[in-house]
Amino acid sequence: MSNSTGSFSAPPQILTFDGLLSDFDGTIVDSTDAIVKHWHKIGAELGVDPATILATSHGRRSIDTLQLYDPTKANWEYVSYVEGRIPQEYGSDAVEIPGARSLLSALDEAGARWGVVTSGTRALLEGWLGVLNLTHPDVLVVAEDVELGKPDPRCYLLGRTRLGLEHSPALVVLEDAPSGIKAGKAAGFTVIALTTTHTLEQLQAAGADVIIEDLRSISVKSVVDGRIELEVRNAFQA
């Protein structure tokens, strides 16, 4: 049951994981304005109301969205081309989520096992990392890597494999969208959700374990024997 009577004021807690996997759009980068402009442009080309597309596109792969409206464009060549244009054309319309830059730097510097699992294409992800000059993850799972996108868990399971942690259930997923939260939970992982793009109620309904406002609430305490100690502050508590 949803309970929104509460506040983002939980005392600090230390959570320990073998690895961390993060979504990208809405979790590390706020590219909403750029994505909205992109779908307005695509909607005009397809003759589809962009509001209709935007109602269901967040957290989903473009190839799956396009399949609904024009299957002839639901191919990786086209999707990579149009997504690769987004950071080039609308680069000034994206900013990092508060706390993202320092968290990625800290994970990298501490030698943590971490990676990004995104519904975006490699062209889109590489474009944003370049435009915003963010730490590049060694481990990536992009839209082209999986047969089924979120909420199917295989993207996060592939991320775990690429981290070299096939047999560990002790992973944490950072997410902002219900489809991604469901994917992380279906993979058997702990999910920390951000209220950057969806309501508290939507994140609760999707099954998030911990809900925070943004990445300023998470810091890397240490990495000991490969295990990441995260401090989580000001999580939601009812």
CSV table of C-alpha atoms in Angstrom, one decimal:
chain,number,residue,atom,x,y,z
A,1,MET,CA,0.0,0.0,0.0
A,2,SER,CA,1.3,3.5,-0.9
A,3,ASN,CA,2.0,5.8,2.0
A,4,SER,CA,3.1,9.3,1.2
A,5,THR,CA,2.7,10.7,4.8
A,6,GLY,CA,6.3,10.9,5.7
A,7,SER,CA,9.5,12.8,4.8
A,8,PHE,CA,13.0,12.4,3.4
A,9,SER,CA,14.5,12.4,6.8
A,10,ALA,CA,15.6,8.8,7.6
A,11,PRO,CA,18.9,8.7,9.7
A,12,PRO,CA,22.0,7.7,7.8
A,13,GLN,CA,22.5,4.0,7.2
A,14,ILE,CA,25.4,2.0,5.8
A,15,LEU,CA,24.5,-0.6,3.2
A,16,THR,CA,27.1,-3.0,1.8
A,17,PHE,CA,27.0,-4.5,-1.7
A,18,ASP,CA,29.3,-6.5,-4.0
A,19,GLY,CA,28.5,-4.3,-7.0
A,20,LEU,CA,26.4,-1.3,-8.1
A,21,LEU,CA,24.4,-0.9,-11.3
A,22,SER,CA,22.8,2.4,-12.2
A,23,ASP,CA,20.3,3.4,-14.8
A,24,PHE,CA,21.3,6.5,-16.8
A,25,ASP,CA,18.5,8.8,-18.0
A,26,GLY,CA,16.8,10.3,-15.0
A,27,THR,CA,19.2,8.7,-12.6
A,28,ILE,CA,22.6,10.1,-13.6
A,29,VAL,CA,21.6,12.6,-16.2
A,30,ASP,CA,18.4,14.8,-16.4
A,31,SER,CA,17.9,14.9,-20.2
A,32,THR,CA,14.1,15.3,-20.0
A,33,ASP,CA,14.0,18.5,-22.0
A,34,ALA,CA,16.2,17.1,-24.7
A,35,ILE,CA,14.2,13.8,-24.9
A,36,VAL,CA,10.9,15.8,-25.1
A,37,LYS,CA,12.2,17.8,-28.0
A,38,HIS,CA,13.5,14.6,-29.6
A,39,TRP,CA,10.1,12.9,-29.5
A,40,HIS,CA,8.3,16.0,-30.7
A,41,LYS,CA,10.6,15.9,-33.7
A,42,ILE,CA,10.1,12.1,-34.2
A,43,GLY,CA,6.3,12.4,-33.6
A,44,ALA,CA,6.1,15.1,-36.3
A,45,GLU,CA,8.0,12.8,-38.7
A,46,LEU,CA,5.7,9.8,-37.9
A,47,GLY,CA,2.5,11.8,-37.8
A,48,VAL,CA,1.9,10.8,-34.1
A,49,ASP,CA,1.0,13.1,-31.2
A,50,PRO,CA,4.2,13.4,-29.2
A,51,ALA,CA,2.2,13.5,-26.0
A,52,THR,CA,1.0,9.9,-26.8
A,53,ILE,CA,4.6,8.8,-27.3
A,54,LEU,CA,5.9,10.5,-24.2
A,55,ALA,CA,3.2,9.0,-22.0
A,56,THR,CA,4.9,5.6,-22.2
A,57,SER,CA,8.5,6.3,-23.5
A,58,HIS,CA,10.4,7.0,-20.3
A,59,GLY,CA,12.6,4.1,-19.2
A,60,ARG,CA,11.8,2.1,-22.4
A,61,ARG,CA,14.0,1.5,-25.3
A,62,SER,CA,13.3,3.7,-28.4
A,63,ILE,CA,13.2,0.5,-30.5
A,64,ASP,CA,10.2,-0.8,-28.4
A,65,THR,CA,8.5,2.6,-28.6
A,66,LEU,CA,8.9,2.9,-32.4
A,67,GLN,CA,7.6,-0.6,-32.9
A,68,LEU,CA,4.2,0.7,-31.7
A,69,TYR,CA,4.1,3.5,-34.2
A,70,ASP,CA,6.3,2.6,-37.2
A,71,PRO,CA,7.8,-0.8,-37.2
A,72,THR,CA,9.9,0.1,-40.3
A,73,LYS,CA,11.9,2.4,-38.0
A,74,ALA,CA,12.3,-0.1,-35.2
A,75,ASN,CA,15.8,-1.1,-36.2
A,76,TRP,CA,19.2,-0.4,-34.5
A,77,GLU,CA,20.6,1.5,-37.4
A,78,TYR,CA,17.8,4.1,-37.3
A,79,VAL,CA,17.6,4.2,-33.5
A,80,SER,CA,21.3,4.6,-33.0
A,81,TYR,CA,21.3,7.4,-35.6
A,82,VAL,CA,18.4,9.4,-34.1
A,83,GLU,CA,19.6,8.9,-30.5
A,84,GLY,CA,23.2,9.8,-31.4
A,85,ARG,CA,21.8,13.1,-32.6
A,86,ILE,CA,20.2,14.0,-29.3
A,87,PRO,CA,23.4,15.0,-27.3
A,88,GLN,CA,24.7,16.8,-30.4
A,89,GLU,CA,21.5,18.8,-31.1
A,90,TYR,CA,20.2,19.3,-27.5
A,91,GLY,CA,23.4,19.0,-25.4
A,92,SER,CA,22.6,22.2,-23.6
A,93,ASP,CA,19.2,20.8,-22.5
A,94,ALA,CA,20.8,18.2,-20.2
A,95,VAL,CA,22.4,18.4,-16.7
A,96,GLU,CA,23.6,15.8,-14.3
A,97,ILE,CA,21.3,14.7,-11.5
A,98,PRO,CA,22.5,16.4,-8.3
A,99,GLY,CA,25.2,14.3,-6.7
A,100,ALA,CA,25.8,12.1,-9.8
A,101,ARG,CA,29.2,13.6,-10.8
A,102,SER,CA,30.8,13.1,-7.4
A,103,LEU,CA,29.2,9.6,-6.9
A,104,LEU,CA,30.6,8.3,-10.2
A,105,SER,CA,34.0,9.8,-9.5
A,106,ALA,CA,34.0,8.2,-6.0
A,107,LEU,CA,33.0,4.8,-7.3
A,108,ASP,CA,35.8,4.9,-9.9
A,109,GLU,CA,38.5,6.2,-7.5
A,110,ALA,CA,37.6,3.6,-4.8
A,111,GLY,CA,37.9,0.8,-7.3
A,112,ALA,CA,34.3,-0.3,-6.8
A,113,ARG,CA,32.6,-2.7,-9.2
A,114,TRP,CA,30.0,-0.6,-10.9
A,115,GLY,CA,28.4,0.0,-14.2
A,116,VAL,CA,25.6,1.6,-16.1
A,117,VAL,CA,22.5,-0.3,-17.4
A,118,THR,CA,20.5,1.9,-19.8
A,119,SER,CA,17.5,1.7,-22.1
A,120,GLY,CA,19.4,4.1,-24.3
A,121,THR,CA,21.7,3.2,-27.2
A,122,ARG,CA,25.5,3.2,-26.9
A,123,ALA,CA,25.4,6.3,-29.2
A,124,LEU,CA,23.2,8.2,-26.7
A,125,LEU,CA,25.1,7.2,-23.6
A,126,GLU,CA,28.5,8.0,-25.1
A,127,GLY,CA,27.2,11.3,-26.3
A,128,TRP,CA,25.9,12.4,-22.9
A,129,LEU,CA,29.1,11.2,-21.1
A,130,GLY,CA,31.1,13.3,-23.5
A,131,VAL,CA,28.9,16.4,-23.5
A,132,LEU,CA,28.7,16.5,-19.7
A,133,ASN,CA,32.3,15.2,-19.1
A,134,LEU,CA,31.2,12.5,-16.6
A,135,THR,CA,33.3,9.5,-15.4
A,136,HIS,CA,33.0,6.8,-18.0
A,137,PRO,CA,32.0,3.4,-16.6
A,138,ASP,CA,34.0,0.3,-17.5
A,139,VAL,CA,30.9,-1.8,-17.6
A,140,LEU,CA,28.0,-0.9,-19.8
A,141,VAL,CA,24.8,-2.5,-20.8
A,142,VAL,CA,23.0,-0.6,-23.5
A,143,ALA,CA,19.7,-1.1,-25.4
A,144,GLU,CA,21.3,-3.1,-28.2
A,145,ASP,CA,22.7,-5.7,-25.7
A,146,VAL,CA,19.4,-7.3,-24.7
A,147,GLU,CA,16.5,-8.9,-26.5
A,148,LEU,CA,14.0,-7.5,-24.1
A,149,GLY,CA,14.1,-4.1,-22.4
A,150,LYS,CA,13.0,-3.1,-18.9
A,151,PRO,CA,10.9,-4.2,-16.9
A,152,ASP,CA,12.5,-7.5,-18.1
A,153,PRO,CA,15.4,-8.2,-15.7
A,154,ARG,CA,17.9,-9.6,-18.2
A,155,CYS,CA,19.6,-6.2,-18.7
A,156,TYR,CA,20.5,-6.1,-14.9
A,157,LEU,CA,21.5,-9.8,-14.9
A,158,LEU,CA,23.8,-9.1,-17.8
A,159,GLY,CA,25.2,-6.1,-15.9
A,160,ARG,CA,26.0,-8.4,-13.0
A,161,THR,CA,27.8,-10.9,-15.3
A,162,ARG,CA,29.8,-8.1,-16.9
A,163,LEU,CA,30.9,-7.0,-13.3
A,164,GLY,CA,32.1,-10.6,-12.8
A,165,LEU,CA,29.6,-11.2,-10.0
A,166,GLU,CA,27.4,-13.9,-11.6
A,167,HIS,CA,26.6,-15.7,-8.3
A,168,SER,CA,26.1,-12.7,-6.1
A,169,PRO,CA,22.7,-11.5,-5.0
A,170,ALA,CA,24.2,-8.6,-3.2
A,171,LEU,CA,23.9,-5.9,-5.9
A,172,VAL,CA,22.3,-2.5,-5.7
A,173,VAL,CA,20.4,-0.9,-8.5
A,174,LEU,CA,19.9,2.9,-8.8
A,175,GLU,CA,16.7,3.8,-10.7
A,176,ASP,CA,14.2,6.5,-11.4
A,177,ALA,CA,11.5,4.7,-13.5
A,178,PRO,CA,9.0,2.1,-12.4
A,179,SER,CA,10.0,-0.2,-15.4
A,180,GLY,CA,13.6,-0.1,-14.2
A,181,ILE,CA,12.7,-0.7,-10.5
A,182,LYS,CA,10.7,-3.7,-11.6
A,183,ALA,CA,13.6,-5.0,-13.7
A,184,GLY,CA,16.0,-4.6,-10.7
A,185,LYS,CA,13.7,-6.3,-8.3
A,186,ALA,CA,13.0,-9.1,-10.8
A,187,ALA,CA,16.8,-9.7,-11.0
A,188,GLY,CA,16.8,-10.2,-7.2
A,189,PHE,CA,18.7,-7.0,-6.4
A,190,THR,CA,18.2,-4.1,-3.9
A,191,VAL,CA,16.7,-1.1,-5.6
A,192,ILE,CA,17.3,2.5,-4.5
A,193,ALA,CA,15.0,4.8,-6.3
A,194,LEU,CA,15.2,8.6,-7.0
A,195,THR,CA,12.2,10.9,-7.1
A,196,THR,CA,13.7,12.7,-10.1
A,197,THR,CA,11.1,11.8,-12.8
A,198,HIS,CA,8.3,9.9,-11.0
A,199,THR,CA,6.2,10.4,-7.9
A,200,LEU,CA,6.9,8.7,-4.6
A,201,GLU,CA,3.7,6.7,-4.9
A,202,GLN,CA,4.8,5.4,-8.3
A,203,LEU,CA,8.2,4.3,-7.0
A,204,GLN,CA,6.6,2.6,-4.0
A,205,ALA,CA,4.1,0.8,-6.2
A,206,ALA,CA,7.0,-0.5,-8.3
A,207,GLY,CA,8.6,-2.0,-5.3
A,208,ALA,CA,11.6,0.2,-4.5
A,209,ASP,CA,13.5,-0.8,-1.3
A,210,VAL,CA,14.8,2.7,-0.5
A,211,ILE,CA,13.6,6.0,-1.9
A,212,ILE,CA,15.8,9.2,-2.0
A,213,GLU,CA,15.4,12.5,-3.7
A,214,ASP,CA,18.7,12.5,-5.7
A,215,LEU,CA,22.2,11.2,-5.5
A,216,ARG,CA,23.4,13.8,-3.0
A,217,SER,CA,21.9,11.3,-0.5
A,218,ILE,CA,24.4,8.6,-1.4
A,219,SER,CA,28.2,8.5,-0.8
A,220,VAL,CA,30.9,5.8,-1.0
A,221,LYS,CA,32.2,5.2,2.5
A,222,SER,CA,34.8,2.6,1.4
A,223,VAL,CA,35.5,-0.4,-0.8
A,224,VAL,CA,36.9,-3.3,1.3
A,225,ASP,CA,37.8,-6.6,-0.2
A,226,GLY,CA,35.8,-5.6,-3.3
A,227,ARG,CA,32.6,-4.8,-1.3
A,228,ILE,CA,31.1,-1.3,-1.5
A,229,GLU,CA,30.0,0.4,1.6
A,230,LEU,CA,27.4,3.1,0.8
A,231,GLU,CA,26.1,5.7,3.2
A,232,VAL,CA,22.5,6.6,2.4
A,233,ARG,CA,21.1,9.7,4.0
A,234,ASN,CA,17.7,11.4,4.2
A,235,ALA,CA,15.8,8.4,2.6
A,236,PHE,CA,12.0,8.5,2.7
A,237,GLN,CA,10.5,7.3,5.9
A,238,ALA,CA,6.8,7.1,6.7
